[in-house]
mmCIF file of C-alpha atoms (C1' of nucleotides) in Angstrom:
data_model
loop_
_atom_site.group_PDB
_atom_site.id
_atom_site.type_symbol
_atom_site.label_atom_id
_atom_site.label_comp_id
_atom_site.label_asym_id
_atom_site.label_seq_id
_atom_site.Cartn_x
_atom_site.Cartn_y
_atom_site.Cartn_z
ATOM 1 C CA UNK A 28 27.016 -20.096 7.803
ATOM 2 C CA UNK A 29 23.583 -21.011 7.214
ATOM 3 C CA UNK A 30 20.053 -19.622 6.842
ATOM 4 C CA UNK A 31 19.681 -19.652 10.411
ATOM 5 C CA UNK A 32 22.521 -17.800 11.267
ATOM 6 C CA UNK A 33 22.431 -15.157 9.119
ATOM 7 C CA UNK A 34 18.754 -14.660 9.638
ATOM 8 C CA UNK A 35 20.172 -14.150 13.474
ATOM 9 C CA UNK A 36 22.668 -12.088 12.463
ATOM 10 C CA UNK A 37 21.038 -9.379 10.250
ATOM 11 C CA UNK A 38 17.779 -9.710 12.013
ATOM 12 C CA UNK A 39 15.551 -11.198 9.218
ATOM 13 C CA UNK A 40 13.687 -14.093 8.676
ATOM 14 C CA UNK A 41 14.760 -17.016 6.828
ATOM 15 C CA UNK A 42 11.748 -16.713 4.832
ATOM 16 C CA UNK A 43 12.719 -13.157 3.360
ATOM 17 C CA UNK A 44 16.420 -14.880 2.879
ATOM 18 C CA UNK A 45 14.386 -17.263 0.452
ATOM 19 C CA UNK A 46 13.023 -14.308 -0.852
ATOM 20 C CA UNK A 47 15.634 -12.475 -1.688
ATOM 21 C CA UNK A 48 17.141 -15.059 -3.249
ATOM 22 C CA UNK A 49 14.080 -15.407 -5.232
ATOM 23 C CA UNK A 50 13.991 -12.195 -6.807
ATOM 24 C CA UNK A 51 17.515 -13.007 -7.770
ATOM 25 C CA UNK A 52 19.149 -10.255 -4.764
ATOM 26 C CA UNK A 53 21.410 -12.794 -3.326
ATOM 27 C CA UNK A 54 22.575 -16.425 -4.189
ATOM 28 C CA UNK A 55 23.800 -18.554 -2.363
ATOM 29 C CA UNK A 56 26.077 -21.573 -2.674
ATOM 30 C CA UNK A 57 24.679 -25.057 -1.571
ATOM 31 C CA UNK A 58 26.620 -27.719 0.203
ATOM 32 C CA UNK A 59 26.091 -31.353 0.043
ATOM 33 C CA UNK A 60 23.159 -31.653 1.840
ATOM 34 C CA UNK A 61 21.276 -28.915 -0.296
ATOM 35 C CA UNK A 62 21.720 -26.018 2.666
ATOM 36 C CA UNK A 63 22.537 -23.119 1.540
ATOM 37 C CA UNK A 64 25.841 -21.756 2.266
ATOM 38 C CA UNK A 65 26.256 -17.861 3.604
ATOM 39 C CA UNK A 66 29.354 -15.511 3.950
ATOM 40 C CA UNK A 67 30.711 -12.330 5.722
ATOM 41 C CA UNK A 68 29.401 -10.718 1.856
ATOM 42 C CA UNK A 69 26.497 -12.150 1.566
ATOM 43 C CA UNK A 70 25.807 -10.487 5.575
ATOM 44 C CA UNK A 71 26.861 -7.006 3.947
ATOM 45 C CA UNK A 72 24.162 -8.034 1.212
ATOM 46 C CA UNK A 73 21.755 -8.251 3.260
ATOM 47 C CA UNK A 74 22.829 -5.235 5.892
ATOM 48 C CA UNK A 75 22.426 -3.430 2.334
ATOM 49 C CA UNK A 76 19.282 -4.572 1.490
ATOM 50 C CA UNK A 77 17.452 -4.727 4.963
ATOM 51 C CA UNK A 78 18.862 -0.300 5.449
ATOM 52 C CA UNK A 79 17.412 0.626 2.221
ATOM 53 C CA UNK A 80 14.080 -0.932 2.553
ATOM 54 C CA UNK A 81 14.117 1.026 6.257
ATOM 55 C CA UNK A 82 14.989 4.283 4.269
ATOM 56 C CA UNK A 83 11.650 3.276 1.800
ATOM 57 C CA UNK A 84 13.094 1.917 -1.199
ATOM 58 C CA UNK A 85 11.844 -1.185 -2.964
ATOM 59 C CA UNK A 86 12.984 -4.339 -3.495
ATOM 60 C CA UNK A 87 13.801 -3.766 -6.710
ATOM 61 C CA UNK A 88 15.591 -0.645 -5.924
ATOM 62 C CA UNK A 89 18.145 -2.179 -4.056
ATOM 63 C CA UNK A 90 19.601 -4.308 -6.870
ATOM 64 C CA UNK A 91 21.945 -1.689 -8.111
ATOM 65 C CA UNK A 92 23.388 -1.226 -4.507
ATOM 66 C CA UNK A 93 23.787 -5.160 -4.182
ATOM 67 C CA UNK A 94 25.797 -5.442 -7.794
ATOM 68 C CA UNK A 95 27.350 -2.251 -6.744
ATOM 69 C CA UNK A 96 28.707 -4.220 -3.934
ATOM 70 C CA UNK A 97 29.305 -7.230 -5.733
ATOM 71 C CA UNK A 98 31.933 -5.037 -7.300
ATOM 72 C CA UNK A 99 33.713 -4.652 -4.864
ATOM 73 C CA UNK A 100 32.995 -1.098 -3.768
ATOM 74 C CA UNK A 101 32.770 -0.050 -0.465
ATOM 75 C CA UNK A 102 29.213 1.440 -0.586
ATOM 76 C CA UNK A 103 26.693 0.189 -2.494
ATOM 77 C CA UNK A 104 25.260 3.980 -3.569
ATOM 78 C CA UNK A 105 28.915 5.390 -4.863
ATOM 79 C CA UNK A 106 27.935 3.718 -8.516
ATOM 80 C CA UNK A 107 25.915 5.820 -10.997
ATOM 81 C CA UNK A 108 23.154 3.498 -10.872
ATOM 82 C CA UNK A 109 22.678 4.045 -7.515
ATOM 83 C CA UNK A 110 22.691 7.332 -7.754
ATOM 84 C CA UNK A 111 20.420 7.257 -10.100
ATOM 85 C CA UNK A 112 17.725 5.579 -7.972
ATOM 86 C CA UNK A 113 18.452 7.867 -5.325
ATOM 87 C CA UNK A 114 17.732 10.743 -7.329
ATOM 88 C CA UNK A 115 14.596 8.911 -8.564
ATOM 89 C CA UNK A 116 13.490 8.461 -4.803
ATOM 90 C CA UNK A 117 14.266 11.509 -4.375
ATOM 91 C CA UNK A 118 12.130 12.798 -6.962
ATOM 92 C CA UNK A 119 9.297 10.275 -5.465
ATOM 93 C CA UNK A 120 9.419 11.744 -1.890
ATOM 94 C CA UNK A 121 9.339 15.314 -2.842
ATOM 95 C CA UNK A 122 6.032 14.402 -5.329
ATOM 96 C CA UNK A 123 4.841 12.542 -1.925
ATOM 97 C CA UNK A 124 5.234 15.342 0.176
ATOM 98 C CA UNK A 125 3.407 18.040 -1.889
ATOM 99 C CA UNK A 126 0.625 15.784 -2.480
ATOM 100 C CA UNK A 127 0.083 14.974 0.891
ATOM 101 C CA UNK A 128 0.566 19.115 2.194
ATOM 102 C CA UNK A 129 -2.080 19.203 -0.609
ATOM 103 C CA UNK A 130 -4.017 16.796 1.344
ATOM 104 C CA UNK A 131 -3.880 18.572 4.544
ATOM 105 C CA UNK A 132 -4.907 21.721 3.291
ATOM 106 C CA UNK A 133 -7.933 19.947 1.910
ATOM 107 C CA UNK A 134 -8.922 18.515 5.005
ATOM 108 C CA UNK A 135 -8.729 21.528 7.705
ATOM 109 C CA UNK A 136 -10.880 23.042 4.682
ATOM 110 C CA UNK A 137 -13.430 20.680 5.094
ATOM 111 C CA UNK A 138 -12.671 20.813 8.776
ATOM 112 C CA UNK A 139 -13.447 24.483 9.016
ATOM 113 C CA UNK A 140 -16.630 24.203 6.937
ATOM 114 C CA UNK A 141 -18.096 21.601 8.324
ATOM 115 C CA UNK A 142 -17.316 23.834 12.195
ATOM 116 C CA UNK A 143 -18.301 27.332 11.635
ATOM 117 C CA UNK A 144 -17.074 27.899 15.059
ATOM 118 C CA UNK A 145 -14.116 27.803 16.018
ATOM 119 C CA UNK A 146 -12.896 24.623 16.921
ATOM 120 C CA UNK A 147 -9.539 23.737 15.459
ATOM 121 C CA UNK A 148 -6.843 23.351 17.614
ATOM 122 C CA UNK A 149 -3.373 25.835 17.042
ATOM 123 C CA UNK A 150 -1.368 22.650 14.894
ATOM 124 C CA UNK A 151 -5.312 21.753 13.209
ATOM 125 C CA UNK A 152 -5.545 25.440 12.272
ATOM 126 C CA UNK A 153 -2.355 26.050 9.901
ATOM 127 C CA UNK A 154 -2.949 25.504 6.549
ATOM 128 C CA UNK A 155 0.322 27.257 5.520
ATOM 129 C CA UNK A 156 -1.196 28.672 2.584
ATOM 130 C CA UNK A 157 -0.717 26.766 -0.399
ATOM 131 C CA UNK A 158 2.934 25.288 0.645
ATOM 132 C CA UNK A 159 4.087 28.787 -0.177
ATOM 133 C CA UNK A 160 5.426 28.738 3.410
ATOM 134 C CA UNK A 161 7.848 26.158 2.153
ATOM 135 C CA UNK A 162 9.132 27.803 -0.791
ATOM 136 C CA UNK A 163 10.096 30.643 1.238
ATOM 137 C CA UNK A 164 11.018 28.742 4.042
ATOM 138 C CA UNK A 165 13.693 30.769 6.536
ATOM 139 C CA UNK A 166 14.196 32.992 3.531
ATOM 140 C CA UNK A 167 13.320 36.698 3.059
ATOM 141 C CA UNK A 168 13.957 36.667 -0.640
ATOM 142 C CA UNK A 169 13.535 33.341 -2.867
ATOM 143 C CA UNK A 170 16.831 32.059 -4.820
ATOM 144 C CA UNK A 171 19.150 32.266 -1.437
ATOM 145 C CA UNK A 172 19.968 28.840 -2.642
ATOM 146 C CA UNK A 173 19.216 27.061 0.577
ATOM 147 C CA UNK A 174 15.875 27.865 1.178
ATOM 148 C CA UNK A 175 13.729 26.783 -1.515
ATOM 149 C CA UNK A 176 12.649 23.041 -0.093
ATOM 150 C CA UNK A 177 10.787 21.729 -2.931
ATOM 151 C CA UNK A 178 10.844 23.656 -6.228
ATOM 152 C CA UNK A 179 7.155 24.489 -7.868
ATOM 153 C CA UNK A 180 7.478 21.328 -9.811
ATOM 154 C CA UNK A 181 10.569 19.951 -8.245
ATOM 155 C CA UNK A 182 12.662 19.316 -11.668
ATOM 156 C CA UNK A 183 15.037 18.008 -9.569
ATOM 157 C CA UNK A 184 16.377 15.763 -12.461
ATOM 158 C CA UNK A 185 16.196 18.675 -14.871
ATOM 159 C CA UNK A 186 19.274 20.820 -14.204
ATOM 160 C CA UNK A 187 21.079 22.776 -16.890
ATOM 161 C CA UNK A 188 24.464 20.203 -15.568
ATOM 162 C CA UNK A 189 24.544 16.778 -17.712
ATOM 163 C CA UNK A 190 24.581 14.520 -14.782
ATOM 164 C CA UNK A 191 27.926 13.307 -14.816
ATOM 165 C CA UNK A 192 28.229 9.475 -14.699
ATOM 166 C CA UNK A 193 24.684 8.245 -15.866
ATOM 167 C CA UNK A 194 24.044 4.702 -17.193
ATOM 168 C CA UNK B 21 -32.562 3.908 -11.591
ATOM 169 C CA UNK B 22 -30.757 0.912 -11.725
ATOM 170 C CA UNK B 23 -26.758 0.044 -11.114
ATOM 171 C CA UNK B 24 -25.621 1.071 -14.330
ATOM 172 C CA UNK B 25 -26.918 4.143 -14.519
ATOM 173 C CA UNK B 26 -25.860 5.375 -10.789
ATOM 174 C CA UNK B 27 -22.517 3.892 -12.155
ATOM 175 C CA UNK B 28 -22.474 6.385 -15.189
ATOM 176 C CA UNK B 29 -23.903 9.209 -13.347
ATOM 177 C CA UNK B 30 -21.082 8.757 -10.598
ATOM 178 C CA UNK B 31 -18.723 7.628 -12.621
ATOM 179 C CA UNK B 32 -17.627 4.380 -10.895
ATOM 180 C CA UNK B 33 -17.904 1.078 -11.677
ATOM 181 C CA UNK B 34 -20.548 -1.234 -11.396
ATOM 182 C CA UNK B 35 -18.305 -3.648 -9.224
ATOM 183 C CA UNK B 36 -17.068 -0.948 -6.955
ATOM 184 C CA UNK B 37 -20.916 0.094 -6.040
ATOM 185 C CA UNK B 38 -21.356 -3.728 -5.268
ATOM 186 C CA UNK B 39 -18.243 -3.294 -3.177
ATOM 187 C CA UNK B 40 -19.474 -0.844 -1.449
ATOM 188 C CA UNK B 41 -22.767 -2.576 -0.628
ATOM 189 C CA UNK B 42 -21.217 -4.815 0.640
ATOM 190 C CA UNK B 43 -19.051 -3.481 3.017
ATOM 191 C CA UNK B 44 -22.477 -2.205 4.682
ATOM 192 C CA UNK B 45 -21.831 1.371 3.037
ATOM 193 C CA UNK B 46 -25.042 1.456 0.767
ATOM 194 C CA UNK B 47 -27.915 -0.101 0.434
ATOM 195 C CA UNK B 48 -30.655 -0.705 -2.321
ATOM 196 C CA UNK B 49 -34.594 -1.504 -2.834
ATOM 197 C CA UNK B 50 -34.805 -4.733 -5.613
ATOM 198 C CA UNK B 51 -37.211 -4.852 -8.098
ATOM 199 C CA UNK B 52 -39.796 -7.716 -8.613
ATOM 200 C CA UNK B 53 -36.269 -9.060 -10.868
ATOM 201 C CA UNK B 54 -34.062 -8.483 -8.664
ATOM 202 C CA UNK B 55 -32.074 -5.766 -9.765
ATOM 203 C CA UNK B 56 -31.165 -3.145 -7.401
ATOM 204 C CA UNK B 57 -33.057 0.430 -7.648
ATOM 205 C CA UNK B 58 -31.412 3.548 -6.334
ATOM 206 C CA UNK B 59 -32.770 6.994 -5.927
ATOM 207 C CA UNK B 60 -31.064 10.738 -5.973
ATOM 208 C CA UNK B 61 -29.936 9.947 -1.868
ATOM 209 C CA UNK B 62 -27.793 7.660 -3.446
ATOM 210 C CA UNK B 63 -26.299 9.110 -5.876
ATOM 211 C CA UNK B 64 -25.447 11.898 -2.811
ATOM 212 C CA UNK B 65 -23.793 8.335 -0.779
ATOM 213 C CA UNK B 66 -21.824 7.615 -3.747
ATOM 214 C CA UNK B 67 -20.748 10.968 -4.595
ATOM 215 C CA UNK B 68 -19.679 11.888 -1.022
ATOM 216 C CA UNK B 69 -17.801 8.080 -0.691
ATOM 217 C CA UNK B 70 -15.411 8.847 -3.861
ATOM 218 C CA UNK B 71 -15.289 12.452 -2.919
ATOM 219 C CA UNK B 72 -13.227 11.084 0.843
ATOM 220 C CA UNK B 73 -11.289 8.631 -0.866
ATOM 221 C CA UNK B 74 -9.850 11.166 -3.168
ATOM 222 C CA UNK B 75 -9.054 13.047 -0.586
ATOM 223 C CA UNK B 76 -7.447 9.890 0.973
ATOM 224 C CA UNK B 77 -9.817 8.404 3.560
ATOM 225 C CA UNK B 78 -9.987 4.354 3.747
ATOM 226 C CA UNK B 79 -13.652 3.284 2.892
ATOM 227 C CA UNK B 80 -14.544 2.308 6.191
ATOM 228 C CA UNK B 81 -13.559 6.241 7.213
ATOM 229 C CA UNK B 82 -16.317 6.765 4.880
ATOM 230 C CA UNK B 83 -18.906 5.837 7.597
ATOM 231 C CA UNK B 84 -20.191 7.965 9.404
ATOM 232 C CA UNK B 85 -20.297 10.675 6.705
ATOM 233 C CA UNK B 86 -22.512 8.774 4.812
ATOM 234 C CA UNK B 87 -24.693 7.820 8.064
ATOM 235 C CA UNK B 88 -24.323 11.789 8.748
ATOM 236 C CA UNK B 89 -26.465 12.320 5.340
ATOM 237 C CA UNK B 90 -28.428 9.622 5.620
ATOM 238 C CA UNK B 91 -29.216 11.586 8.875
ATOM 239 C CA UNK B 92 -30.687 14.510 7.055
ATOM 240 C CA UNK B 93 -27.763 16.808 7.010
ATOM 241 C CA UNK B 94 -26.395 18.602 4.156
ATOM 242 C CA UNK B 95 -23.145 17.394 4.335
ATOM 243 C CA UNK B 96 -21.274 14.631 5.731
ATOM 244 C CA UNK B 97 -18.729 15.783 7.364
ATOM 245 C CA UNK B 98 -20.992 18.004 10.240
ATOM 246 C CA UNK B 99 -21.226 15.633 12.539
ATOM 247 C CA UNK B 100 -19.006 14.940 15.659
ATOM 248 C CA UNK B 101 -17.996 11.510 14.310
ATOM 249 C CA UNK B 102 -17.085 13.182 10.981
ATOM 250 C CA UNK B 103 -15.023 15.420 12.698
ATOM 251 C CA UNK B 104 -13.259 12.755 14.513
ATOM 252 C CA UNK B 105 -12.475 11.225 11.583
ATOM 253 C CA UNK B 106 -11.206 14.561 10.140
ATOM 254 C CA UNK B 107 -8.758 15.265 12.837
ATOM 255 C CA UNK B 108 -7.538 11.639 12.838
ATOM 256 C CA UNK B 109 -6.682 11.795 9.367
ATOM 257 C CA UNK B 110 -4.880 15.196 10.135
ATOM 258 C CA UNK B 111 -3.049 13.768 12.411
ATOM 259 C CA UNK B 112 -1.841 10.723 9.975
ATOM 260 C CA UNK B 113 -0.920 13.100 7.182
ATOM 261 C CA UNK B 114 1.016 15.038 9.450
ATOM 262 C CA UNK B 115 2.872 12.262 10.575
ATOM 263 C CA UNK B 116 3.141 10.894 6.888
ATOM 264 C CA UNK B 117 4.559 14.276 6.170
ATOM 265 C CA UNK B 118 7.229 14.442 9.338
ATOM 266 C CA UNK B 119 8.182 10.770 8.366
ATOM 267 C CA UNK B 120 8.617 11.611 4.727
ATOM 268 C CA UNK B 121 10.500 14.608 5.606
ATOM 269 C CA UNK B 122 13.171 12.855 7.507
ATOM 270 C CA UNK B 123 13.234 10.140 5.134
ATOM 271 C CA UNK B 124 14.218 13.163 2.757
ATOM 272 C CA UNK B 125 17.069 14.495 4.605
ATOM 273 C CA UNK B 126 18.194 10.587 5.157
ATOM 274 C CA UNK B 127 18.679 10.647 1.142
ATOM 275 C CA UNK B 128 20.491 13.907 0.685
ATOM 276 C CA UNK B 129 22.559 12.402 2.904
ATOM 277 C CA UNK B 130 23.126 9.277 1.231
ATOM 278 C CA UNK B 131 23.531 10.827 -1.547
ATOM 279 C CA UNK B 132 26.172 13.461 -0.690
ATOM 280 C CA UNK B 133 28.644 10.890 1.187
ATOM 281 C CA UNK B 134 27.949 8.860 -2.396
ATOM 282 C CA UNK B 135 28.824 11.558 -3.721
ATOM 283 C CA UNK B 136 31.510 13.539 -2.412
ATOM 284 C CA UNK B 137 32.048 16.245 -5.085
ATOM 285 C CA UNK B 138 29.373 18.915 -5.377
ATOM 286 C CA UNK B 139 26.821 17.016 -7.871
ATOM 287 C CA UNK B 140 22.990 17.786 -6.349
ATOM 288 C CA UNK B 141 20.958 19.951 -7.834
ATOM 289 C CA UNK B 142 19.350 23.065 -5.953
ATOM 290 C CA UNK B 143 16.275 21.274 -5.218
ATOM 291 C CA UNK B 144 18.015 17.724 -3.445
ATOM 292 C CA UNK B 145 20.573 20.047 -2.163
ATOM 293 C CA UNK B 146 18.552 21.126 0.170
ATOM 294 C CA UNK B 147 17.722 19.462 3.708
ATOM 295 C CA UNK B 148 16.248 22.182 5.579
ATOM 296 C CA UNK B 149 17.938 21.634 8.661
ATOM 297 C CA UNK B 150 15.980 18.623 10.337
ATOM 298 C CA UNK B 151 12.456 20.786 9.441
ATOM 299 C CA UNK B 152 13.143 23.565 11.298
ATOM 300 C CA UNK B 153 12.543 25.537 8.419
ATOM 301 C CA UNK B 154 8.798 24.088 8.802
ATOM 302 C CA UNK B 155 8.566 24.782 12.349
ATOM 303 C CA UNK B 156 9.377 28.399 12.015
ATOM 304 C CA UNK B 157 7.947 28.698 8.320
ATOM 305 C CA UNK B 158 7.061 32.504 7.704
ATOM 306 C CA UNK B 159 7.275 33.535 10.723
ATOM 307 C CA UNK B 160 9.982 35.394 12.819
ATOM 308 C CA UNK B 161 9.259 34.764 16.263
ATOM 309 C CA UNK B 162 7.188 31.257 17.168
ATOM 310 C CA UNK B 163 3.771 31.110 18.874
ATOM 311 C CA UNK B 164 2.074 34.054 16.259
ATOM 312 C CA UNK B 165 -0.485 30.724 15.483
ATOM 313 C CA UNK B 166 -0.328 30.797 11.807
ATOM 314 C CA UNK B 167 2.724 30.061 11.686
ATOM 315 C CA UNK B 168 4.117 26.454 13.431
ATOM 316 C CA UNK B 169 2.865 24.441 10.465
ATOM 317 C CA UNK B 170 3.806 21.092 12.370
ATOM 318 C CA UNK B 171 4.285 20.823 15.924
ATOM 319 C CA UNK B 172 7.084 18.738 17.199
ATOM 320 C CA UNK B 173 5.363 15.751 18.260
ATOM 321 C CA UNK B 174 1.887 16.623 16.540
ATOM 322 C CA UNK B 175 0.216 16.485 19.359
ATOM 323 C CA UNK B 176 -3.371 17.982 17.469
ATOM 324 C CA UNK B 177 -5.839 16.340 19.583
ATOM 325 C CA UNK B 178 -4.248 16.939 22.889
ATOM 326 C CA UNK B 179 -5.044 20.969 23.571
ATOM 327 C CA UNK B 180 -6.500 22.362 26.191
ATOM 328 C CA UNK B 181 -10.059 22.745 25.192
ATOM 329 C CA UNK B 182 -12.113 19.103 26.459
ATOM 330 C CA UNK B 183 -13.136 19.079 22.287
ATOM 331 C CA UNK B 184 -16.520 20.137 22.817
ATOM 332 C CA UNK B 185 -19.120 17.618 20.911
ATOM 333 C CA UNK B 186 -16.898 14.290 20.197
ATOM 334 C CA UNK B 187 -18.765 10.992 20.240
ATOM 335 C "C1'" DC C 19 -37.342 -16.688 -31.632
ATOM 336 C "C1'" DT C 20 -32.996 -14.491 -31.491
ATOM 337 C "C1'" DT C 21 -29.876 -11.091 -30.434
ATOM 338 C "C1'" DG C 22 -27.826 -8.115 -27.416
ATOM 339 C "C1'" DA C 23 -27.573 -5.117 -23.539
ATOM 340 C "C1'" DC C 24 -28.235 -5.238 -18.859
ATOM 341 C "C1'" DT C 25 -28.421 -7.579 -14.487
ATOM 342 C "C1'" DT C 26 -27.339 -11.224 -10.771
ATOM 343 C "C1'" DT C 27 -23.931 -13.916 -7.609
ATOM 344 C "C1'" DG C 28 -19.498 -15.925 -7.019
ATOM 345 C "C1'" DA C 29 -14.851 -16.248 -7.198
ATOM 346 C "C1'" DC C 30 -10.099 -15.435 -8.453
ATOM 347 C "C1'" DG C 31 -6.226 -11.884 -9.486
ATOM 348 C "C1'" DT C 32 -3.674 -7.686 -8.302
ATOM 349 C "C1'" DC C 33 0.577 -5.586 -5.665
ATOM 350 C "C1'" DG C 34 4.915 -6.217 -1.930
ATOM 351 C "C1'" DG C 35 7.034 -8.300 1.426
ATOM 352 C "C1'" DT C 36 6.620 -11.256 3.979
ATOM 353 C "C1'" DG C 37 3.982 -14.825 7.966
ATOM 354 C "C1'" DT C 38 2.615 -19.257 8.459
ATOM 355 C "C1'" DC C 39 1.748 -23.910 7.651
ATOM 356 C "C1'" DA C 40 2.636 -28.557 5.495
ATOM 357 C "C1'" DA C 41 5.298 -32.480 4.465
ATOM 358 C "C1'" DG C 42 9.493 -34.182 4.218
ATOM 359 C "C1'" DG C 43 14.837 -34.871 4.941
ATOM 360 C "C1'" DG C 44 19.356 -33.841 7.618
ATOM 361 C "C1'" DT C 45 21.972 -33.507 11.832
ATOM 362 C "C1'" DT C 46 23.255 -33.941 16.488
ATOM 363 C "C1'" DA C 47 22.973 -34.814 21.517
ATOM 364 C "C1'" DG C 48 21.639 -38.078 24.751
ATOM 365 C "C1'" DC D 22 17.074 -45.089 18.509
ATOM 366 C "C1'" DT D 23 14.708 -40.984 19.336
ATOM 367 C "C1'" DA D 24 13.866 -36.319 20.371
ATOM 368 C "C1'" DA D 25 14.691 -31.867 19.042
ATOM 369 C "C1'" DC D 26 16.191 -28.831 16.001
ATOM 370 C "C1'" DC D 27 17.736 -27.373 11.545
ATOM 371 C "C1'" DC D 28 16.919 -27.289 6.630
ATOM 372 C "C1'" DT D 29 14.247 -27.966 1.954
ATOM 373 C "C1'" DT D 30 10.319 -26.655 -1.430
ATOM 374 C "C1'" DG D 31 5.623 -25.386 -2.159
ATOM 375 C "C1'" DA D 32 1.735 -23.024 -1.358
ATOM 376 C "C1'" DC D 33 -1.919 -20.250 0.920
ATOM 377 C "C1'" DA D 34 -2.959 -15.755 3.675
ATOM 378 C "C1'" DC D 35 -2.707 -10.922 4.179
ATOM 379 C "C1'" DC D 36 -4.174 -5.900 3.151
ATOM 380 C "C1'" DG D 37 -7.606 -2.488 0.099
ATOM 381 C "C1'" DA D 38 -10.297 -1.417 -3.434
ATOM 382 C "C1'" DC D 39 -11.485 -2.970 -6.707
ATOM 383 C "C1'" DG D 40 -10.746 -5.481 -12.172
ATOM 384 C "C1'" DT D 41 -12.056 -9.258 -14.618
ATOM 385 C "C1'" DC D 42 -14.142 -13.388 -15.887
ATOM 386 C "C1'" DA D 43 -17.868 -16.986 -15.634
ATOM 387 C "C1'" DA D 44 -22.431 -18.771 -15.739
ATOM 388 C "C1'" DA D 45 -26.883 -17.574 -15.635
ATOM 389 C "C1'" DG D 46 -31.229 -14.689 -15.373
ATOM 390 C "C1'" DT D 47 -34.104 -10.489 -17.406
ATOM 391 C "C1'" DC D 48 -35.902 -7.654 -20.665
ATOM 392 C "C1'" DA D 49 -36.761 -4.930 -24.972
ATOM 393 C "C1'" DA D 50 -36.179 -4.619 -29.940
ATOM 394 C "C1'" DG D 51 -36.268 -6.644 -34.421
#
DNA sequence: CTTGACTTTGACGTCGGTGTCAAGGGTTAG
DNA sequence: CTAACCCTTGACACCGACGTCAAAGTCAAG
């Protein structure tokens, strides 16, 4: 197929096909008129790289799920290089998170400052003291296992295990 | 005193205070040479502008703080249109944070059907249960106030009371 | 007078993932 | 043949908050 069609298809535009191709994510072959030439793998490509970009990853983060498919595995996160980037993002998201309950503990201080009265509204007026409410999230005693959320300063890629199957 | 000082004092750049001039944030008297002069209100401007974009607002969210001390009050964030601004931003981080969450528990995911033996660490193991944990964080029965964290649909500016003094 | 530190305006570069336009060539239906 | 699409490459636009460079003016010290 061409351009066209597998824009259709995956629900892209040609341009980020070019793209893509571009950055080196996907190749295509050309036929005599200088098209470019698309398959049923180069779709699954492009399934791949349009569902991690939804999930937040980068460009660049979805090369090792493309050669992972390219391989010929079935999913393009069951290689250890995907994994890794998924532990990576992982790491990201958590950092994200904090910084941001950081953020909104900041700002319904202000808020309250700035109104002595009482004017916050129930949702305004939680400030879940320090994220410690998600440390001991659903959990009466911390190190149930299950109920920790985000560590203090989410190792996450720092466990005593030697992460089996690294690059 | 003239750019480069308020830049020291501050401790911004010279460009960034010419930025911010010209997006209508500051202004300054000129000298018989043309160089700008700025006085201790300005300093306050530029001290209160880098003060909300640390704490993540845009520079045009900036506005009517600084038009709130320029105003006479004592700080920018007591008036109505302050607060507005406040509560919007509340309302954005909490819906950065909801997003970020599920993007979380979208990962673990990925990463345990990647990963079918038992390879996450305690932190990415776990997925608190599409937030629930947050919803009834620290608290055994709902509705005790301090205690819902994020509502389900953040609704924040939709409660009962008419919001007494918005613009 | 010269040097050097400061100032001015103006304009381009950054980053990511495209949208959009331009100018041209290929292909197909009528 | 022509219209109407499809395709090609190349290049500018975008967003936000500046960084950086250029060319030129100002001013104080030596």
């Amino acid at each position: 197929m061409r351009i066209g069609e597998l824009a259709a298809r995956v629900g892209v535009s040609t341009r980020a096909l070019r793209y893509y191709e571009q950055q080196g994510l996907i190749s295509a072959r050309r036929g005599v008129n200088g098209y470019r030439e698309y398959d049923e793998a180069d779709v699954r490509l492009v399934v791949e790289i349009r569902s991690l970009l939804a999930s937040g990853f980068s460009l660049e983060d979805t090369r090792p799920f493309l050669e992972c498919l390219r391989a010929g595995n079935e999913a393009g996160g069951s290689c250890p290089e995907s994994v890794a980037v998924y532990r990576r993002k992982l790491a990201e998201v958590d950092a994200e998170i904090r910084a941001l309950i950081r953020r909104r503990a900041e700002l319904t201080e202000q808020l309250t400052s700035a109104r002595p009265g009482c004017v916050l509204s129930q949702e305004e007026r939680n400030d879940h003291a320090d994220d410690g409410e998600l440390r001991r999230a659903g959990a009466p005693r911390r190190q149930t296992g299950t109920g920790r959320f985000l560590g203090g300063v989410v190792p996450a890629l720092q466990d005593d295990r030697p992460d089996p199957g690294a690059a």
